[in-house]
Coordinates of C-alpha atoms in Angstrom, one line a residue:
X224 CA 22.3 -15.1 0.2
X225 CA 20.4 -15.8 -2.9
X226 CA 17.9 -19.4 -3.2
X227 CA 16.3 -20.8 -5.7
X228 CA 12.6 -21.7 -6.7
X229 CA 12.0 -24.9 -9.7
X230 CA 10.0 -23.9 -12.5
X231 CA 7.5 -26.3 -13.8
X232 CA 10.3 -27.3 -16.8
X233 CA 12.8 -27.9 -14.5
X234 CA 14.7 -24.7 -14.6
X235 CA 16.0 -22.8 -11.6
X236 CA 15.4 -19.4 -10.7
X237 CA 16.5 -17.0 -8.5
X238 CA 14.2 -16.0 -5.4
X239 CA 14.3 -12.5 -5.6
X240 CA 15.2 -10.6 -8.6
X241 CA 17.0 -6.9 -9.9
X242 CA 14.2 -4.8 -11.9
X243 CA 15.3 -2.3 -14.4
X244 CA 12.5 -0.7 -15.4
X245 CA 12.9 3.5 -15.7
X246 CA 16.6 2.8 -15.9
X247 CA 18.0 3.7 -19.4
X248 CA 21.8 4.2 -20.3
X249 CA 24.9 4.9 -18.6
X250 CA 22.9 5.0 -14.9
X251 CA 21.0 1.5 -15.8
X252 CA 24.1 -0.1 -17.4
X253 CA 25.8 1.4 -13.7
X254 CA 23.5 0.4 -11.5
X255 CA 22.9 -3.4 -13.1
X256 CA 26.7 -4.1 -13.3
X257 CA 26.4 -3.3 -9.1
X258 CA 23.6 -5.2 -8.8
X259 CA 24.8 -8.5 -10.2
X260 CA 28.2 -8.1 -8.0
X261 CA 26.7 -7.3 -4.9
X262 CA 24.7 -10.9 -5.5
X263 CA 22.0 -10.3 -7.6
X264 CA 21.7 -13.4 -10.5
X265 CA 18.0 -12.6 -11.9
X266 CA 18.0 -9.5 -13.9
X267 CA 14.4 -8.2 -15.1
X268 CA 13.5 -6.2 -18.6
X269 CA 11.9 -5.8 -21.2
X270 CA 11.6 -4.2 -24.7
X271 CA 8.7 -1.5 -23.2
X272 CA 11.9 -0.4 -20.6
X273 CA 13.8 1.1 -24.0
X274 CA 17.0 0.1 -22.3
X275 CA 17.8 -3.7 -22.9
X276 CA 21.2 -2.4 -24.6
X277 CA 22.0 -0.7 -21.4
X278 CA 20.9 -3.9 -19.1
X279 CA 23.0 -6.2 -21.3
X280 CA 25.7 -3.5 -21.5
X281 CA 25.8 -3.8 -17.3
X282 CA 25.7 -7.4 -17.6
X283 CA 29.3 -7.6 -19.4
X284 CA 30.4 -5.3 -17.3
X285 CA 29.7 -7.0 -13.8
X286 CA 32.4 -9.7 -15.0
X287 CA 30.2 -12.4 -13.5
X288 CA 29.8 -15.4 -16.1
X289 CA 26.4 -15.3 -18.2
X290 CA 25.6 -19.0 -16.7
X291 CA 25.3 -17.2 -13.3
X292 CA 22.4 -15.5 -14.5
X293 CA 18.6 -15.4 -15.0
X294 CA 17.8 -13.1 -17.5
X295 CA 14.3 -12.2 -18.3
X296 CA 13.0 -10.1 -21.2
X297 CA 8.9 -9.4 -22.3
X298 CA 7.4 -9.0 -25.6
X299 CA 5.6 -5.4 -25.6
X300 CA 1.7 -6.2 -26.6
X301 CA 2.3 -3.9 -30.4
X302 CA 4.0 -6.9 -31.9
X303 CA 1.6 -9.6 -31.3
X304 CA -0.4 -9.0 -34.3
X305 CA 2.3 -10.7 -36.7
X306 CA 4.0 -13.5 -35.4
X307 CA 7.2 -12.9 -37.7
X308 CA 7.8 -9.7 -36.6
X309 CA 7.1 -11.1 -32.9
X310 CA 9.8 -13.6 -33.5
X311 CA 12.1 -10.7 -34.6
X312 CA 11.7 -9.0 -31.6
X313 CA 12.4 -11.5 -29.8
X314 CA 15.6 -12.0 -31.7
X315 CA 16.2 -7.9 -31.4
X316 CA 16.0 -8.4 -27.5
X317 CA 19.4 -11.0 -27.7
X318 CA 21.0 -8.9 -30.4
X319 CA 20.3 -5.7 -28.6
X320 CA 21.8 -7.2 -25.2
X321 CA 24.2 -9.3 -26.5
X322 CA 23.2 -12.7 -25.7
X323 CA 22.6 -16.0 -27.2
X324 CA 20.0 -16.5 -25.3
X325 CA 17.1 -15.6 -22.9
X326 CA 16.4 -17.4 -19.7
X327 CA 13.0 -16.5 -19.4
X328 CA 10.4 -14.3 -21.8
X329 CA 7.4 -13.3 -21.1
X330 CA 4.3 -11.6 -22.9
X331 CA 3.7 -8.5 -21.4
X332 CA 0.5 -7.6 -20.2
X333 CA -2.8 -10.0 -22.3
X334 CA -4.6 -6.9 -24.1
X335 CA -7.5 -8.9 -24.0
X336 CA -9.8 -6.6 -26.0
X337 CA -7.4 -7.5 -29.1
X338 CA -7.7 -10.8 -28.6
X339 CA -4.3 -11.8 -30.1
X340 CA -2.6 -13.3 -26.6
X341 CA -3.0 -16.7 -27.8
X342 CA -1.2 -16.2 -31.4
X343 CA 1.5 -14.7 -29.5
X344 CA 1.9 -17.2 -27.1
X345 CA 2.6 -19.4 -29.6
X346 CA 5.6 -17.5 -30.8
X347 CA 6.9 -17.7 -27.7
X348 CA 6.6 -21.4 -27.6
X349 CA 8.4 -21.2 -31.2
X350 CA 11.1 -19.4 -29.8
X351 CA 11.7 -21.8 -27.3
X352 CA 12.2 -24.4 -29.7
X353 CA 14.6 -22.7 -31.5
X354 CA 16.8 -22.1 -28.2
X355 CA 16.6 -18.7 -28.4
X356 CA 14.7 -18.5 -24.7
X357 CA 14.8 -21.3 -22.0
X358 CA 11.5 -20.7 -20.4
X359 CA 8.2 -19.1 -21.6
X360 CA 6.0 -17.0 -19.1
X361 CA 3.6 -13.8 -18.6
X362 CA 2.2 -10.9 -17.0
X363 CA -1.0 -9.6 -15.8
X364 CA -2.6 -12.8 -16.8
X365 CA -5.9 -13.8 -15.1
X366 CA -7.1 -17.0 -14.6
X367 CA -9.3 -16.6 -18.2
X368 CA -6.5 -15.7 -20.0
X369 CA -4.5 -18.6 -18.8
X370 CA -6.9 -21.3 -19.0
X371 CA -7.3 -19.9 -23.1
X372 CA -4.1 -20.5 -23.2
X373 CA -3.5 -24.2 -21.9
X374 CA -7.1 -25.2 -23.7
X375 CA -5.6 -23.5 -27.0
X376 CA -1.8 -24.6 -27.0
X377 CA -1.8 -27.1 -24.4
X378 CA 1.5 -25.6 -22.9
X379 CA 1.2 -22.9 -19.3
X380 CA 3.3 -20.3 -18.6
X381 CA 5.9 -21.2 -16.0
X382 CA 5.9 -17.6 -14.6
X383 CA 3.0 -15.4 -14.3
X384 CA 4.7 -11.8 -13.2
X385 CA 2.0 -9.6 -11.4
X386 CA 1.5 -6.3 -9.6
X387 CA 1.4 -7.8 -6.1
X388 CA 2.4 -5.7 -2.6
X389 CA 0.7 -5.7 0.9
X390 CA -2.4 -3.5 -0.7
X391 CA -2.7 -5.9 -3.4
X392 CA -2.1 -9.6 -2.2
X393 CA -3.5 -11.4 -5.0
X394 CA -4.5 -14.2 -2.9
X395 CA -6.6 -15.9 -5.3
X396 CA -4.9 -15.3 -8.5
X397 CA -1.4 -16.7 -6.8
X398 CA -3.8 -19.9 -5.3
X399 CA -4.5 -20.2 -8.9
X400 CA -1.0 -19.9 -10.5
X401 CA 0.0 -22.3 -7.8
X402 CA -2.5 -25.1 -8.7
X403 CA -1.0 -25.0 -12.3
X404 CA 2.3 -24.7 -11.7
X405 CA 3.0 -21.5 -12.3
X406 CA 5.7 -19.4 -10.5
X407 CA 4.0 -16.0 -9.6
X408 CA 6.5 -13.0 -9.8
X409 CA 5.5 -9.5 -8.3
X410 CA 6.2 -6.6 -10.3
X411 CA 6.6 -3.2 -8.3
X412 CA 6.6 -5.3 -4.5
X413 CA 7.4 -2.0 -3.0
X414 CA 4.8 -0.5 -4.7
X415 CA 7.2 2.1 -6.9
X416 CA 8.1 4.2 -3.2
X417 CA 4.5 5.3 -3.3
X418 CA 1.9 3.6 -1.3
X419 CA 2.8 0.5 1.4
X420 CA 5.9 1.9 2.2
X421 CA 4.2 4.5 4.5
X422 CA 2.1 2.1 6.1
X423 CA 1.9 2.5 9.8
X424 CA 1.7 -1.5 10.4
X425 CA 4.8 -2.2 8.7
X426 CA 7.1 0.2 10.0
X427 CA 5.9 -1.4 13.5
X428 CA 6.8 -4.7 12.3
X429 CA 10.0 -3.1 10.9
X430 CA 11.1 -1.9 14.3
X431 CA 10.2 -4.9 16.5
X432 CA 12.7 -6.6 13.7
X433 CA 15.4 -4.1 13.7
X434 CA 14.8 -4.2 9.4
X435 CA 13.4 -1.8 7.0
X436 CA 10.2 -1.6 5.8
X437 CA 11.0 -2.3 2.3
X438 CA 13.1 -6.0 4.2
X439 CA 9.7 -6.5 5.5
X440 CA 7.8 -6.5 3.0
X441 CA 10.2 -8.9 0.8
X442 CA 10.4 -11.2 3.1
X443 CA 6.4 -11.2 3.0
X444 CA 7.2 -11.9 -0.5
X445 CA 9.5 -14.5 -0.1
X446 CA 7.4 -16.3 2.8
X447 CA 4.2 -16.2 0.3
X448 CA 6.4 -17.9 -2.3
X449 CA 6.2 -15.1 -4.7
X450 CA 9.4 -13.7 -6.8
X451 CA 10.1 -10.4 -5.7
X452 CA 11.2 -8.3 -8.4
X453 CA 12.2 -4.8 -6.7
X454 CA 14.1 -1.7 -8.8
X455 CA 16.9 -0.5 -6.3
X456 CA 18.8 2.6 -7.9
X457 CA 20.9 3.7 -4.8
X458 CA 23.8 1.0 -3.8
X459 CA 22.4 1.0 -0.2
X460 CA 18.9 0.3 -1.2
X461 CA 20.1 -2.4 -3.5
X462 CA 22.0 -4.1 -0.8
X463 CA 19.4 -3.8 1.6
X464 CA 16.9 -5.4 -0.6
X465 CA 19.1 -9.0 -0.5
X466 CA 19.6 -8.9 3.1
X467 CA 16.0 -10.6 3.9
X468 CA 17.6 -14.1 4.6
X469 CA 18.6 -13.6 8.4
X470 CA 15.1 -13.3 9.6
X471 CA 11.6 -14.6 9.4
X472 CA 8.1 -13.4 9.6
X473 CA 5.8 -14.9 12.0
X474 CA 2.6 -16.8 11.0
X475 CA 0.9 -13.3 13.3
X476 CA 2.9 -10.7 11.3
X477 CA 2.3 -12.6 8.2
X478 CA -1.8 -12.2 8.9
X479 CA -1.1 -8.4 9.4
X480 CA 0.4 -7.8 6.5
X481 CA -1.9 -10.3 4.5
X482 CA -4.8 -8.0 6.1
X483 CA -3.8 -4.4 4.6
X484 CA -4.9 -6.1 0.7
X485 CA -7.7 -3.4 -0.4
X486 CA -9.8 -4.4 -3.0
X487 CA -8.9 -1.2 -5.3
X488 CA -5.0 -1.6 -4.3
X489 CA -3.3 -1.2 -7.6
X490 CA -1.1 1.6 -8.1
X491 CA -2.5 2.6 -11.1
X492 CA -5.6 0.9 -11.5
X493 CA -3.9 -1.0 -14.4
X494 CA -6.8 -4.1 -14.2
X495 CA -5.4 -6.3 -17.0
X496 CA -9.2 -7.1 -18.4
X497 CA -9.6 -3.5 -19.0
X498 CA -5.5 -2.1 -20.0
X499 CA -4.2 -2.2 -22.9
X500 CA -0.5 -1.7 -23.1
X501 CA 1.1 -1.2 -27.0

């Protein structure tokens, strides 16, 4: 149902992941205790979501052992300025969910105009050493940013979690995370329900397949390597999501798809050298 990718520090992690974000409370502590038993094992936050209580609150109720799962958490760009209270967070993200530890953190978007990226990178790589996270990543990093970071530290991400859909491909920044080992992730692959979804060249694909569009375009996903991360709030949806194992995209479809990228395709023109998330 589920494979696995290797991260760079020799971790496992599962190929297509359950996000949370806009879930809070009962319905997110609902809908990730449904997601884990219907087969779900990496389980996406963060502490901008406002609901890693309620994720680690579905987590013990899904009965599924906590070494079955890849959690992942993200350090929200307002704590990066003191490293103490960066660590605390990090510590407030377990204590909140109830864990003894993380399976992956990243650091949320760079906020490059603040220029404190690097200083918090290192707490992450402080964490790590005290156990309290297994692996160390980001998001929305461009190649600048983590360049800085391997010339600075001397340590790269192991995950680099991105918007990336059909509109937005990402073609060169995934050809660079690949060429340093880094794991790209996409972040809203469906595009939130609001753009590719519609699009008239995947519902064709979608019907000489007999599969969804949404099953198309994970399995573009999955084909390009990436980590699909989609947010499924109905049972049916959720389900749906998992079943792109039974079929394969061919190298024609896979060009199609590759060719609806537009050069101004994110969602919300959220360009991680201009936004600044606190």
């Amino acid at each position: 149902m589920n494979s696995t990718k290797k991260l760079a520090d020799g971790y496992d992690i599962p190929s297509i992941g359950f996000g949370t974000v806009f879930m809070k409370g009962e319905d997110c502590a609902n809908n990730v205790a449904q997601a884990i038993r219907h087969g779900y094992r990496l389980i996406d936050t963060a502490i901008r979501y406002d609901n890693e209580g309620a994720v680690g609150e579905g987590i013990r109720r899904s009965g599924v052992p906590r070494e079955e799962l890849f959690v992942t958490s993200k350090l929200r760009a307002q704590f990066y300025k003191d490293p103490d209270v960066a660590l605390e967070m990090i510590e407030e993200s377990l204590y909140r969910m109830g864990l003894d530890y993380l399976d992956l953190y990243l650091l949320h978007w760079p906020n490059p105009k603040q220029d404190l990226y690097v200083q918090a990178w290192q707490v992450l790589i402080e964490a790590q050493k005290r156990g309290l996270v297994r692996s160390i990543g980001v998001c929305n990093f461009m190649p600048e940013h983590l360049n800085r970071l391997e010339d600075e530290t001397g340590v790269l991400p192991v995950v680099n979690q991105i918007e990336l859909h059909p509109y937005f491909s990402q073609e060169e920044q995934r050809a660079f995370d690949a060429s340093k080992g880094i794991i790209t992730e996409a972040w809203s692959p469906l595009s939130r329900g609001r753009t590719v979804i519609y699009d008239e060249t995947l519902k064709a694909i979608a019907a000489e397949k007999g599969k969804t569009v949404g099953q198309i375009i994970l399995r573009w996903h999955y084909q390009l390597g990436v980590i699909a991360i989609p947010k499924a709030g109905s049972e049916e949806h959720q389900l749906e999501n998992l079943a792109i194992f039974d079929f394969e995209l061919s190298d024609e479809d896979m060009q199609k798809i590759n060719a609806l990228t537009q050069e101004n395709g994110r969602i919300d023109n959220q360009d991680p050298r201009e936004f600044e998330e606190f």
